[in-house]
CSV table of C-alpha atoms and ligand atoms in Angstrom, one decimal:
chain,number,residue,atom,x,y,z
A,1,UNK,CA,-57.2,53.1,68.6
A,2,UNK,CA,-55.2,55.9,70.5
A,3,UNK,CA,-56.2,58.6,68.5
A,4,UNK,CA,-52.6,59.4,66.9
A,5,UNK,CA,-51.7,60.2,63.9
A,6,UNK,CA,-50.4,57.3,61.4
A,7,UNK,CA,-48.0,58.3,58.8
A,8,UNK,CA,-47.0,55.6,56.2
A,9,UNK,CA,-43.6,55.9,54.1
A,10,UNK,CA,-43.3,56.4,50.4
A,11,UNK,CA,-40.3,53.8,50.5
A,12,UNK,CA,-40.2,50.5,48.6
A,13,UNK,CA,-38.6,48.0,50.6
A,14,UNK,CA,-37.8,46.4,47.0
A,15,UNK,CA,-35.6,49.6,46.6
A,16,UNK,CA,-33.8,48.8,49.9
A,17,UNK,CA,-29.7,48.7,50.6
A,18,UNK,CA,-30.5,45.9,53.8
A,19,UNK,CA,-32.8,43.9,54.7
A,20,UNK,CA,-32.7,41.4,58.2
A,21,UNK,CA,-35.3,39.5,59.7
A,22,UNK,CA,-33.9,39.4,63.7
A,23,UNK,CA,-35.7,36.7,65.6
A,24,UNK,CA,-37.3,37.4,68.9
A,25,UNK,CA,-34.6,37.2,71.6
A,26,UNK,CA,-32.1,38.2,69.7
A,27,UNK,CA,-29.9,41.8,69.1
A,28,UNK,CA,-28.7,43.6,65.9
A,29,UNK,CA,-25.8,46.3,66.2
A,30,UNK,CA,-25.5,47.8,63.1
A,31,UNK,CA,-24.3,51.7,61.9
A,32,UNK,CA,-26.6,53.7,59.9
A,33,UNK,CA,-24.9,56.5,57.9
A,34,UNK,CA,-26.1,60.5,58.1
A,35,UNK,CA,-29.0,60.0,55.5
A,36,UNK,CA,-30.2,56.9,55.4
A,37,UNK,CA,-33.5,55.6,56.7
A,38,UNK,CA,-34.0,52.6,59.3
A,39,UNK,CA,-37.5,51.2,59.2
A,40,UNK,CA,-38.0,48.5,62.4
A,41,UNK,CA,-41.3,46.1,60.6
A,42,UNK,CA,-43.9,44.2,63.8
A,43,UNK,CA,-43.2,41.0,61.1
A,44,UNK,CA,-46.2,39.2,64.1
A,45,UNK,CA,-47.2,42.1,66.1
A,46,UNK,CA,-47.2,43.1,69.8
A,47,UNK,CA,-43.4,42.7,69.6
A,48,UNK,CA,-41.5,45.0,71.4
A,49,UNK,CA,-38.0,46.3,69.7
A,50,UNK,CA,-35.8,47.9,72.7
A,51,UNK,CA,-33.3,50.0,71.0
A,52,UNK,CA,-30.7,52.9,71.3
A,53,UNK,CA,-28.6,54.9,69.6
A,54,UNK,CA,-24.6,56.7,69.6
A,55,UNK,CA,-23.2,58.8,68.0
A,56,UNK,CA,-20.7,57.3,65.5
A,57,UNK,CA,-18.3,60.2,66.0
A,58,UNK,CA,-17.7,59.8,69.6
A,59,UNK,CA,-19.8,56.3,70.8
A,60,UNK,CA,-18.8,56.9,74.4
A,61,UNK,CA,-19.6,60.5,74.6
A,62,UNK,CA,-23.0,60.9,72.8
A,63,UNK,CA,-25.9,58.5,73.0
A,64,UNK,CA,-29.4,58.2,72.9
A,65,UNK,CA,-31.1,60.3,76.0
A,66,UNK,CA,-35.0,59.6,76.8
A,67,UNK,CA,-34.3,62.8,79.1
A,68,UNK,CA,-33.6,65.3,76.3
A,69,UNK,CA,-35.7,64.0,74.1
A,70,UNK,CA,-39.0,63.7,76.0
A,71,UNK,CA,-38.5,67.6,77.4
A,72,UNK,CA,-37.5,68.8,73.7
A,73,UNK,CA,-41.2,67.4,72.4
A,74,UNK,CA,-43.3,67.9,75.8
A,75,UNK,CA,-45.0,64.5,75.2
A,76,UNK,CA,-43.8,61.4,76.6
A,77,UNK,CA,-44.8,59.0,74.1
A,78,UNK,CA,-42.9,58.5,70.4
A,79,UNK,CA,-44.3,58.6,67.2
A,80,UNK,CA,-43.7,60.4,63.3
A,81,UNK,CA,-42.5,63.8,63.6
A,82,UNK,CA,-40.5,62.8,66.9
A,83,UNK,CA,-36.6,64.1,67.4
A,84,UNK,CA,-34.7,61.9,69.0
A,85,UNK,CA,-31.9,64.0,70.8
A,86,UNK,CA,-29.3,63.1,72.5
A,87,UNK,CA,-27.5,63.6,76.0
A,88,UNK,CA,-25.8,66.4,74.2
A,89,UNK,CA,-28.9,68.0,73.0
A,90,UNK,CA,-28.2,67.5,69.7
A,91,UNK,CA,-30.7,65.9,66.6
A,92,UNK,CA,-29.9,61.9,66.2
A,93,UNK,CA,-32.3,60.8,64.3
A,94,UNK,CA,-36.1,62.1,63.2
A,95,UNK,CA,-39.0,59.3,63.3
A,96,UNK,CA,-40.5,59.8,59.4
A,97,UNK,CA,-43.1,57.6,59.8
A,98,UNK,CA,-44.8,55.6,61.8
A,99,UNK,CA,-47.9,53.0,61.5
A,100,UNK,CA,-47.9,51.9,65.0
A,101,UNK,CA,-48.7,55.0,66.3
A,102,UNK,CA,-46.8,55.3,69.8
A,103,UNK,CA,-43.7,54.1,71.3
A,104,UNK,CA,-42.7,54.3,75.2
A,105,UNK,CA,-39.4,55.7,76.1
A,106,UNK,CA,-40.0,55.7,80.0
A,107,UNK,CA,-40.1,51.7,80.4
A,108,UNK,CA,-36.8,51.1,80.0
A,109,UNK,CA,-35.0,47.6,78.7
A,110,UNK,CA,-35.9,44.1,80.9
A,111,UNK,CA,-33.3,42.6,82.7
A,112,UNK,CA,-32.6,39.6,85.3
A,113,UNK,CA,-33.3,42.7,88.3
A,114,UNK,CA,-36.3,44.0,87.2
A,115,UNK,CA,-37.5,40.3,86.1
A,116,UNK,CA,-37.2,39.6,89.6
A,117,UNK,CA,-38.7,42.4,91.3
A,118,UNK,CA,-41.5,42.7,88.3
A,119,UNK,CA,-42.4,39.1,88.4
A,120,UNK,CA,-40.8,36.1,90.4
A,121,UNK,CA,-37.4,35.6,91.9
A,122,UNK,CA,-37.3,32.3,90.0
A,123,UNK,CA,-37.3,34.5,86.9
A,124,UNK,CA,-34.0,35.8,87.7
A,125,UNK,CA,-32.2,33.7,85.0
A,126,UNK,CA,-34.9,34.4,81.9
A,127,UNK,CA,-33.8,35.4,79.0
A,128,UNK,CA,-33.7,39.6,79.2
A,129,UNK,CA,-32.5,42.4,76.8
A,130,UNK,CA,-29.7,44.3,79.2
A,131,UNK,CA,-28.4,40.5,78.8
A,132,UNK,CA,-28.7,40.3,74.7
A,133,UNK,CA,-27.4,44.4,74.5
A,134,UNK,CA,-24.4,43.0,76.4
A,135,UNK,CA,-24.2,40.1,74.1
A,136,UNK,CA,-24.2,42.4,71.2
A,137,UNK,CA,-21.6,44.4,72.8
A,138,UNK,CA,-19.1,41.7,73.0
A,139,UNK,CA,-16.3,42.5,71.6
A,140,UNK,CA,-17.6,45.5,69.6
A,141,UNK,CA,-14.6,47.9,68.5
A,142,UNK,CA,-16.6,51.1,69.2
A,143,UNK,CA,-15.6,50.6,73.2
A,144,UNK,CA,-19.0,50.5,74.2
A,145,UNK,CA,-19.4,49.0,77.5
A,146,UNK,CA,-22.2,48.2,80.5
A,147,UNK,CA,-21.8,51.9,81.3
A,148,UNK,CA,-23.3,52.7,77.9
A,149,UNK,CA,-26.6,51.0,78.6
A,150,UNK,CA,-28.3,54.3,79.5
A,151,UNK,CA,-32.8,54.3,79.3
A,152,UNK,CA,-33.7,53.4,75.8
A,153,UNK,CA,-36.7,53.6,73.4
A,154,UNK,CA,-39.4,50.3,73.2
A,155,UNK,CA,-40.5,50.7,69.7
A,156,UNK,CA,-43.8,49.1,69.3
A,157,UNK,CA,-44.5,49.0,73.4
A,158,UNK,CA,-47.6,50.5,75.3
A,159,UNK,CA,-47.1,51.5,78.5
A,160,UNK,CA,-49.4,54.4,79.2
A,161,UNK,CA,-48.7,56.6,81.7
A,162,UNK,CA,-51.7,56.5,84.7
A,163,UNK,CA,-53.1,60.0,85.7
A,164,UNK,CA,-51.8,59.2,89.0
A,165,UNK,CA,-47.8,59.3,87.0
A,166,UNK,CA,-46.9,55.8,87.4
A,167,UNK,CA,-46.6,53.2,84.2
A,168,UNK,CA,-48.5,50.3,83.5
A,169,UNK,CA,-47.4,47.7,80.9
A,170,UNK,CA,-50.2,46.8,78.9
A,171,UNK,CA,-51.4,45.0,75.6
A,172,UNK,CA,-49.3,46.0,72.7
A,173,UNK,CA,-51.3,48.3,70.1
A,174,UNK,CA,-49.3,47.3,67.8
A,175,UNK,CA,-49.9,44.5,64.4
A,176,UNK,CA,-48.6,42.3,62.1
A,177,UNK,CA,-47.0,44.4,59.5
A,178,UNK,CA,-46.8,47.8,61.5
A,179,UNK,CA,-43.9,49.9,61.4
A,180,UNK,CA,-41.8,53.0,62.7
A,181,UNK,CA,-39.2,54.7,60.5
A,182,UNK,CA,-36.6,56.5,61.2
A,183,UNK,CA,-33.9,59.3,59.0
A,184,UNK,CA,-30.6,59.5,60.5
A,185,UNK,CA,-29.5,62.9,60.9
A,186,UNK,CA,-25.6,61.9,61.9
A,187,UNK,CA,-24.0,58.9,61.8
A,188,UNK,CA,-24.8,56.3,64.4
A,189,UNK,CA,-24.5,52.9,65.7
A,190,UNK,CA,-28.0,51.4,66.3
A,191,UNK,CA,-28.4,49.0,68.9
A,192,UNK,CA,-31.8,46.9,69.3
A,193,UNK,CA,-32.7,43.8,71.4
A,194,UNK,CA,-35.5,42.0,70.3
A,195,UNK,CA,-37.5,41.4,73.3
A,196,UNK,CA,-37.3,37.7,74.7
A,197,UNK,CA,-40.1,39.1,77.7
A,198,UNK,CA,-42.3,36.2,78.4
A,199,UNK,CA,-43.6,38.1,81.4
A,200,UNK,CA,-45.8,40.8,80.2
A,201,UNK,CA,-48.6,41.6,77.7
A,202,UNK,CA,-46.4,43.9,75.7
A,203,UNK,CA,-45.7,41.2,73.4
A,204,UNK,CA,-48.8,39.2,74.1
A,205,UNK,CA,-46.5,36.5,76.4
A,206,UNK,CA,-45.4,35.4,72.1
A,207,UNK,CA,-42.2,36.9,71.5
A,208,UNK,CA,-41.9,37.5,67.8
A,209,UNK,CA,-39.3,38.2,65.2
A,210,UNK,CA,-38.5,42.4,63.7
A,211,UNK,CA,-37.4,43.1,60.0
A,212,UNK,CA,-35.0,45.9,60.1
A,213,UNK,CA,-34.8,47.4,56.4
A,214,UNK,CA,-32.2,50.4,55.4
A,215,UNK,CA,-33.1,52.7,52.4
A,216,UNK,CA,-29.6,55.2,51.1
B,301,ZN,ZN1,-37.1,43.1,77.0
């Protein structure tokens, strides 16, 4: 265990407004109104669930920022109790509970590049999320572009930070049946790739499918 703190929800996911089962390799671009609760299930475990978030108000102006919210909280890693904030240093969203127990913001999303220079140059054309966020974005009406792919949050991911200040990507902590929940506190577009990474031990080379669930 890593010695956090594990918060379960009170909420019955018989109760819930939505419920979608995303299969691994796949993205989900759905809005989530001021109020309302987003809880992101590990169906398998040791899945990783790369997501961000804007501001429903002003998509292009307002998104998700690692930056502002790691400096806000002093602690690099996500978990219940965290405040998501974003570039404009304002409250998104508040993580209400969470039975993973931590969640990296620093890793960032995989793509063809890092694939590459991570792994293999033959792994250029893998399946990668910056690839299934742009697939999401097709033709979205919110005018969210490439340019909008700014450092997002791995729900579920481990990658501890070494003394020494670098990252490793290691075995996922997380289970079968885990989850992180999350309040919104504005309206915002959620954006999440689940991970098609066949390259790492985050999700134990076994890329597995995410229930997203939505409680008014
Ligand atoms: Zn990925």
């Amino acid at each position: 265990m890593n010695g956090q703190t594990l918060i379960e929800s009170p909420l019955d996911p018989g109760q819930a407004r939505l419920r979608r089962v995303v299969p691994a390799g796949e993205a989900w671009l759905h809005e989530l109104g001021q109020g309302q609760t987003l809880r992101i299930v590990d169906l398998e475990g040791n899945q990783a669930a790369d997501t961000l978030f804007y501001s429903l108000e002003h998509p292009t102006g307002e998104h998700y920022s690692a930056v502002h919210t790691i400096r806000a909280q002093g602690n690099v890693y996500l978990t219940a109790g965290s405040r998501l904030l974003s570039n404009l240093g304002r409250t998104m969203l508040t993580l209400t509970a969470d039975t993973c127990g931590r969640h990296d913001t620093l890793g960032g999303a995989c793509a063809a590049e890092s694939n590459q220079v991570r792994y293999a140059l033959e792994k250029k054309p893998m399946h990668n999320c910056r690839d299934s966020f742009l697939t999401a974005l097709a033709g979205n009406h919110y005018g969210l572009t490439k340019r909008d792919l700014v450092p997002n949050i791995n729900f579920f991911m481990n990658v501890p930070l070494t003394p020494e200040g670098g990252l490793r990507f290691e075995d996922g902590i997380s289970e079968a049946g885990k989850y992180v929940e999350m309040r919104a506190e504005m309206d915002v577009i959620v954006l999440v790739s689940n991970c098609p990474q066949l390259n790492n031990p985050c999700n134990a080379y076994n890329p597995t499918p995410v229930e997203m669930i939505i409680w008014d």
